[in-house]
Amino acid sequence: DLPDYAPIGDLRIIAKHYGLAESAVKDFLKPWSRQFGRIRPVFIRLWRAKQFAKADGKDRISLDLLKEVDGWVPPTTIDEEGGAE
Protein backbone atom coordinates (compact mmCIF):
# COMPACT_ATOMS: atom_id res chain seq x y z
CA ASP A 1 0.00 0.00 0.00
CA LEU A 2 1.05 3.55 -0.67
CA PRO A 3 1.24 6.00 2.23
CA ASP A 4 -1.63 8.46 2.50
CA TYR A 5 0.71 11.36 1.74
CA ALA A 6 3.92 11.92 -0.15
CA PRO A 7 6.87 11.18 2.17
CA ILE A 8 8.85 14.21 3.34
CA GLY A 9 12.00 12.64 1.90
CA ASP A 10 10.40 12.62 -1.55
CA LEU A 11 9.37 16.26 -1.16
CA ARG A 12 12.93 17.21 -0.16
CA ILE A 13 14.30 15.52 -3.28
CA ILE A 14 11.75 17.36 -5.43
CA ALA A 15 12.66 20.68 -3.77
CA LYS A 16 16.36 20.02 -4.32
CA HIS A 17 15.76 19.24 -7.99
CA TYR A 18 13.98 22.59 -8.42
CA GLY A 19 16.66 24.45 -6.44
CA LEU A 20 14.26 25.35 -3.63
CA ALA A 21 15.15 26.06 -0.01
CA GLU A 22 14.20 23.60 2.73
CA SER A 23 11.55 26.08 3.89
CA ALA A 24 9.69 25.45 0.62
CA VAL A 25 9.08 21.86 1.70
CA LYS A 26 7.45 22.87 4.99
CA ASP A 27 5.63 25.95 3.73
CA PHE A 28 4.44 24.79 0.31
CA LEU A 29 5.21 21.27 -0.90
CA LYS A 30 4.03 19.44 2.23
CA PRO A 31 0.65 21.23 2.43
CA TRP A 32 0.14 20.83 -1.32
CA SER A 33 0.88 17.10 -1.11
CA ARG A 34 -1.88 16.73 1.50
CA GLN A 35 -4.51 18.02 -0.94
CA PHE A 36 -6.66 15.82 -3.12
CA GLY A 37 -4.47 14.26 -5.77
CA ARG A 38 -1.55 13.48 -3.43
CA ILE A 39 1.61 14.49 -5.35
CA ARG A 40 -0.16 15.93 -8.41
CA PRO A 41 -0.93 19.33 -6.81
CA VAL A 42 2.79 19.70 -6.01
CA PHE A 43 3.89 19.16 -9.60
CA ILE A 44 1.06 21.20 -11.09
CA ARG A 45 1.99 24.20 -8.93
CA LEU A 46 5.71 23.76 -9.53
CA TRP A 47 5.01 23.66 -13.26
CA ARG A 48 2.90 26.81 -12.92
CA ALA A 49 5.64 28.57 -10.91
CA LYS A 50 8.19 27.58 -13.55
CA GLN A 51 5.93 29.10 -16.21
CA PHE A 52 5.71 32.32 -14.17
CA ALA A 53 9.50 32.38 -13.73
CA LYS A 54 10.02 31.86 -17.46
CA ALA A 55 7.57 34.68 -18.24
CA ASP A 56 9.60 36.93 -15.92
CA GLY A 57 12.83 35.94 -17.69
CA LYS A 58 14.11 33.96 -14.70
CA ASP A 59 15.74 30.53 -14.69
CA ARG A 60 14.66 29.51 -11.20
CA ILE A 61 11.54 29.39 -9.09
CA SER A 62 11.60 31.75 -6.12
CA LEU A 63 9.72 31.50 -2.84
CA ASP A 64 7.74 34.55 -3.96
CA LEU A 65 6.54 32.62 -7.02
CA LEU A 66 5.56 29.70 -4.80
CA LYS A 67 3.50 32.15 -2.73
CA GLU A 68 1.90 33.42 -5.92
CA VAL A 69 0.85 29.95 -7.09
CA ASP A 70 -0.12 28.79 -3.59
CA GLY A 71 -3.64 30.15 -3.95
CA TRP A 72 -3.97 29.08 -7.58
CA VAL A 73 -6.47 26.29 -8.07
CA PRO A 74 -6.00 24.11 -11.14
CA PRO A 75 -9.06 23.97 -13.37
CA THR A 76 -11.12 20.83 -13.29
CA THR A 77 -12.07 18.89 -16.39
CA ILE A 78 -15.52 20.45 -16.09
CA ASP A 79 -13.96 23.95 -16.15
CA GLU A 80 -11.87 23.06 -19.19
CA GLU A 81 -14.90 21.71 -21.03
CA GLY A 82 -17.04 24.75 -20.41
CA GLY A 83 -18.91 23.78 -17.28
CA ALA A 84 -21.33 21.13 -16.24
CA GLU A 85 -24.35 20.42 -18.36
Tab-separated table of N, CA and C in Angstrom:
chain	number	residue	atom	x	y	z
A	1	ASP	N	0.825	-1.192	0.000
A	1	ASP	CA	0.000	0.000	0.000
A	1	ASP	C	0.869	1.255	0.000
A	2	LEU	N	0.378	2.253	-0.679
A	2	LEU	CA	1.053	3.551	-0.672
A	2	LEU	C	0.700	4.314	0.598
A	3	PRO	N	1.606	5.145	1.092
A	3	PRO	CA	1.241	6.000	2.235
A	3	PRO	C	0.161	6.991	1.814
A	4	ASP	N	-0.557	7.504	2.798
A	4	ASP	CA	-1.625	8.462	2.496
A	4	ASP	C	-1.101	9.742	1.864
A	5	TYR	N	0.117	10.121	2.225
A	5	TYR	CA	0.708	11.364	1.742
A	5	TYR	C	2.095	11.101	1.197
A	6	ALA	N	2.568	12.025	0.373
A	6	ALA	CA	3.924	11.920	-0.153
A	6	ALA	C	4.911	12.026	1.005
A	7	PRO	N	5.881	11.121	1.080
A	7	PRO	CA	6.873	11.184	2.165
A	7	PRO	C	7.697	12.476	2.097
A	8	ILE	N	8.064	12.983	3.255
A	8	ILE	CA	8.854	14.210	3.335
A	8	ILE	C	10.162	14.051	2.569
A	9	GLY	N	10.759	12.877	2.632
A	9	GLY	CA	12.004	12.636	1.900
A	9	GLY	C	11.825	12.855	0.401
A	10	ASP	N	10.695	12.403	-0.132
A	10	ASP	CA	10.404	12.623	-1.553
A	10	ASP	C	10.256	14.112	-1.855
A	11	LEU	N	9.575	14.820	-0.956
A	11	LEU	CA	9.367	16.257	-1.162
A	11	LEU	C	10.697	17.011	-1.105
A	12	ARG	N	11.602	16.569	-0.240
A	12	ARG	CA	12.928	17.206	-0.160
A	12	ARG	C	13.718	16.989	-1.451
A	13	ILE	N	13.620	15.802	-2.014
A	13	ILE	CA	14.295	15.517	-3.283
A	13	ILE	C	13.722	16.381	-4.397
A	14	ILE	N	12.418	16.513	-4.425
A	14	ILE	CA	11.755	17.362	-5.432
A	14	ILE	C	12.223	18.804	-5.277
A	15	ALA	N	12.232	19.295	-4.034
A	15	ALA	CA	12.663	20.680	-3.774
A	15	ALA	C	14.105	20.884	-4.226
A	16	LYS	N	14.961	19.920	-3.920
A	16	LYS	CA	16.361	20.021	-4.318
A	16	LYS	C	16.483	20.075	-5.839
A	17	HIS	N	15.724	19.251	-6.525
A	17	HIS	CA	15.756	19.239	-7.991
A	17	HIS	C	15.385	20.610	-8.569
A	18	TYR	N	14.428	21.271	-7.949
A	18	TYR	CA	13.982	22.585	-8.420
A	18	TYR	C	14.805	23.732	-7.838
A	19	GLY	N	15.806	23.417	-7.020
A	19	GLY	CA	16.657	24.447	-6.438
A	19	GLY	C	15.968	25.266	-5.364
A	20	LEU	N	15.040	24.647	-4.657
A	20	LEU	CA	14.264	25.350	-3.631
A	20	LEU	C	14.869	25.150	-2.249
A	21	ALA	N	14.681	26.127	-1.394
A	21	ALA	CA	15.145	26.061	-0.015
A	21	ALA	C	14.323	25.037	0.764
A	22	GLU	N	14.894	24.556	1.853
A	22	GLU	CA	14.204	23.596	2.725
A	22	GLU	C	12.870	24.161	3.218
A	23	SER	N	12.804	25.469	3.415
A	23	SER	CA	11.552	26.078	3.888
A	23	SER	C	10.412	25.869	2.901
A	24	ALA	N	10.721	25.689	1.625
A	24	ALA	CA	9.687	25.447	0.617
A	24	ALA	C	8.973	24.128	0.870
A	25	VAL	N	9.691	23.151	1.408
A	25	VAL	CA	9.080	21.856	1.704
A	25	VAL	C	8.004	22.030	2.765
A	26	LYS	N	8.371	22.683	3.860
A	26	LYS	CA	7.448	22.871	4.988
A	26	LYS	C	6.298	23.812	4.633
A	27	ASP	N	6.621	24.913	3.962
A	27	ASP	CA	5.631	25.955	3.725
A	27	ASP	C	4.728	25.700	2.525
A	28	PHE	N	5.212	24.950	1.539
A	28	PHE	CA	4.439	24.786	0.314
A	28	PHE	C	4.249	23.334	-0.105
A	29	LEU	N	5.331	22.616	-0.350
A	29	LEU	CA	5.214	21.272	-0.904
A	29	LEU	C	4.443	20.318	0.004
A	30	LYS	N	4.733	20.338	1.302
A	30	LYS	CA	4.030	19.437	2.226
A	30	LYS	C	2.527	19.720	2.254
A	31	PRO	N	2.101	20.983	2.450
A	31	PRO	CA	0.652	21.233	2.432
A	31	PRO	C	0.007	20.881	1.083
A	32	TRP	N	0.704	21.166	-0.003
A	32	TRP	CA	0.138	20.834	-1.318
A	32	TRP	C	-0.023	19.330	-1.477
A	33	SER	N	0.928	18.557	-0.953
A	33	SER	CA	0.880	17.104	-1.106
A	33	SER	C	-0.224	16.472	-0.265
A	34	ARG	N	-0.781	17.229	0.658
A	34	ARG	CA	-1.884	16.730	1.501
A	34	ARG	C	-3.245	17.030	0.864
A	35	GLN	N	-3.257	17.716	-0.254
A	35	GLN	CA	-4.509	18.018	-0.945
A	35	GLN	C	-4.928	16.837	-1.802
A	36	PHE	N	-6.160	16.870	-2.243
A	36	PHE	CA	-6.661	15.821	-3.121
A	36	PHE	C	-5.748	15.689	-4.339
A	37	GLY	N	-5.346	14.494	-4.637
A	37	GLY	CA	-4.466	14.264	-5.767
A	37	GLY	C	-3.060	13.878	-5.342
A	38	ARG	N	-2.804	13.901	-4.036
A	38	ARG	CA	-1.547	13.477	-3.426
A	38	ARG	C	-0.354	14.274	-3.927
A	39	ILE	N	0.402	13.797	-4.892
A	39	ILE	CA	1.605	14.492	-5.355
A	39	ILE	C	1.299	15.395	-6.552
A	40	ARG	N	0.190	15.152	-7.219
A	40	ARG	CA	-0.159	15.926	-8.410
A	40	ARG	C	-0.244	17.424	-8.147
A	41	PRO	N	-0.888	17.884	-7.059
A	41	PRO	CA	-0.930	19.333	-6.807
A	41	PRO	C	0.456	19.963	-6.667
A	42	VAL	N	1.418	19.194	-6.151
A	42	VAL	CA	2.788	19.696	-6.014
A	42	VAL	C	3.359	19.988	-7.398
A	43	PHE	N	3.293	18.997	-8.274
A	43	PHE	CA	3.895	19.164	-9.599
A	43	PHE	C	3.142	20.161	-10.471
A	44	ILE	N	1.830	20.218	-10.322
A	44	ILE	CA	1.055	21.203	-11.086
A	44	ILE	C	1.478	22.618	-10.688
A	45	ARG	N	1.606	22.859	-9.386
A	45	ARG	CA	1.985	24.202	-8.931
A	45	ARG	C	3.445	24.516	-9.245
A	46	LEU	N	4.319	23.524	-9.147
A	46	LEU	CA	5.715	23.762	-9.532
A	46	LEU	C	5.814	24.079	-11.024
A	47	TRP	N	5.048	23.373	-11.823
A	47	TRP	CA	5.009	23.662	-13.261
A	47	TRP	C	4.527	25.086	-13.499
A	48	ARG	N	3.466	25.461	-12.788
A	48	ARG	CA	2.903	26.812	-12.919
A	48	ARG	C	3.940	27.865	-12.492
A	49	ALA	N	4.620	27.632	-11.376
A	49	ALA	CA	5.641	28.572	-10.906
A	49	ALA	C	6.780	28.673	-11.918
A	50	LYS	N	7.135	27.563	-12.530
A	50	LYS	CA	8.190	27.577	-13.547
A	50	LYS	C	7.737	28.395	-14.756
A	51	GLN	N	6.481	28.291	-15.120
A	51	GLN	CA	5.931	29.096	-16.214
A	51	GLN	C	5.998	30.584	-15.862
A	52	PHE	N	5.645	30.929	-14.623
A	52	PHE	CA	5.713	32.322	-14.172
A	52	PHE	C	7.149	32.829	-14.204
A	53	ALA	N	8.084	31.991	-13.732
A	53	ALA	CA	9.500	32.384	-13.734
A	53	ALA	C	9.975	32.621	-15.165
A	54	LYS	N	9.621	31.731	-16.050
A	54	LYS	CA	10.016	31.862	-17.456
A	54	LYS	C	9.451	33.146	-18.062
A	55	ALA	N	8.196	33.451	-17.737
A	55	ALA	CA	7.573	34.678	-18.243
A	55	ALA	C	8.271	35.922	-17.719
A	56	ASP	N	8.861	35.818	-16.526
A	56	ASP	CA	9.603	36.931	-15.920
A	56	ASP	C	11.067	36.947	-16.354
A	57	GLY	N	11.455	36.005	-17.221
A	57	GLY	CA	12.832	35.941	-17.693
A	57	GLY	C	13.795	35.356	-16.672
A	58	LYS	N	13.285	34.558	-15.744
A	58	LYS	CA	14.114	33.956	-14.699
A	58	LYS	C	14.303	32.469	-14.973
A	59	ASP	N	15.440	31.949	-14.510
A	59	ASP	CA	15.739	30.533	-14.691
A	59	ASP	C	15.234	29.666	-13.552
A	60	ARG	N	15.008	30.276	-12.396
A	60	ARG	CA	14.664	29.510	-11.200
A	60	ARG	C	13.354	29.980	-10.585
A	61	ILE	N	12.763	29.085	-9.841
A	61	ILE	CA	11.544	29.388	-9.090
A	61	ILE	C	11.958	30.007	-7.757
A	62	SER	N	11.321	31.102	-7.403
A	62	SER	CA	11.604	31.753	-6.116
A	62	SER	C	10.492	31.423	-5.116
A	63	LEU	N	10.757	31.679	-3.845
A	63	LEU	CA	9.721	31.496	-2.837
A	63	LEU	C	8.546	32.430	-3.092
A	64	ASP	N	8.823	33.624	-3.631
A	64	ASP	CA	7.736	34.553	-3.964
A	64	ASP	C	6.807	33.959	-5.023
A	65	LEU	N	7.384	33.258	-5.997
A	65	LEU	CA	6.544	32.618	-7.015
A	65	LEU	C	5.740	31.471	-6.415
A	66	LEU	N	6.322	30.758	-5.467
A	66	LEU	CA	5.556	29.705	-4.799
A	66	LEU	C	4.380	30.303	-4.038
A	67	LYS	N	4.603	31.459	-3.413
A	67	LYS	CA	3.499	32.148	-2.728
A	67	LYS	C	2.417	32.534	-3.726
A	68	GLU	N	2.852	32.985	-4.897
A	68	GLU	CA	1.897	33.415	-5.922
A	68	GLU	C	1.033	32.256	-6.407
A	69	VAL	N	1.630	31.091	-6.592
A	69	VAL	CA	0.853	29.955	-7.090
A	69	VAL	C	0.165	29.178	-5.975
A	70	ASP	N	0.472	29.507	-4.721
A	70	ASP	CA	-0.119	28.790	-3.592
A	70	ASP	C	-1.639	28.854	-3.611
A	71	GLY	N	-2.194	29.992	-3.929
A	71	GLY	CA	-3.641	30.146	-3.954
A	71	GLY	C	-4.285	29.757	-5.271
A	72	TRP	N	-3.457	29.448	-6.262
A	72	TRP	CA	-3.974	29.085	-7.579
A	72	TRP	C	-4.591	27.696	-7.534
A	73	VAL	N	-5.775	27.571	-8.053
A	73	VAL	CA	-6.469	26.291	-8.075
A	73	VAL	C	-6.517	25.798	-9.518
A	74	PRO	N	-5.960	24.625	-9.774
A	74	PRO	CA	-6.001	24.106	-11.140
A	74	PRO	C	-7.446	23.917	-11.601
A	75	PRO	N	-7.708	24.182	-12.877
A	75	PRO	CA	-9.064	23.973	-13.374
A	75	PRO	C	-9.406	22.496	-13.378
A	76	THR	N	-10.670	22.212	-13.206
A	76	THR	CA	-11.120	20.828	-13.288
A	76	THR	C	-11.448	20.521	-14.746
A	77	THR	N	-11.683	19.284	-15.029
A	77	THR	CA	-12.074	18.892	-16.389
A	77	THR	C	-13.372	19.604	-16.767
A	78	ILE	N	-14.258	19.763	-15.806
A	78	ILE	CA	-15.519	20.447	-16.086
A	78	ILE	C	-15.246	21.890	-16.507
A	79	ASP	N	-14.310	22.575	-15.784
A	79	ASP	CA	-13.962	23.951	-16.149
A	79	ASP	C	-13.392	24.011	-17.556
A	80	GLU	N	-12.515	23.068	-17.885
A	80	GLU	CA	-11.872	23.056	-19.188
A	80	GLU	C	-12.854	22.783	-20.320
A	81	GLU	N	-13.918	22.065	-20.000
A	81	GLU	CA	-14.902	21.707	-21.027
A	81	GLU	C	-16.075	22.667	-21.085
A	82	GLY	N	-15.992	23.746	-20.332
A	82	GLY	CA	-17.035	24.747	-20.410
A	82	GLY	C	-18.135	24.630	-19.386
A	83	GLY	N	-17.934	23.866	-18.348
A	83	GLY	CA	-18.914	23.780	-17.277
A	83	GLY	C	-19.778	22.547	-17.378
A	84	ALA	N	-20.450	22.294	-16.291
A	84	ALA	CA	-21.334	21.133	-16.238
A	84	ALA	C	-22.569	21.372	-17.067
A	85	GLU	N	-23.134	20.291	-17.553
A	85	GLU	CA	-24.350	20.423	-18.358
A	85	GLU	C	-25.576	20.321	-17.497
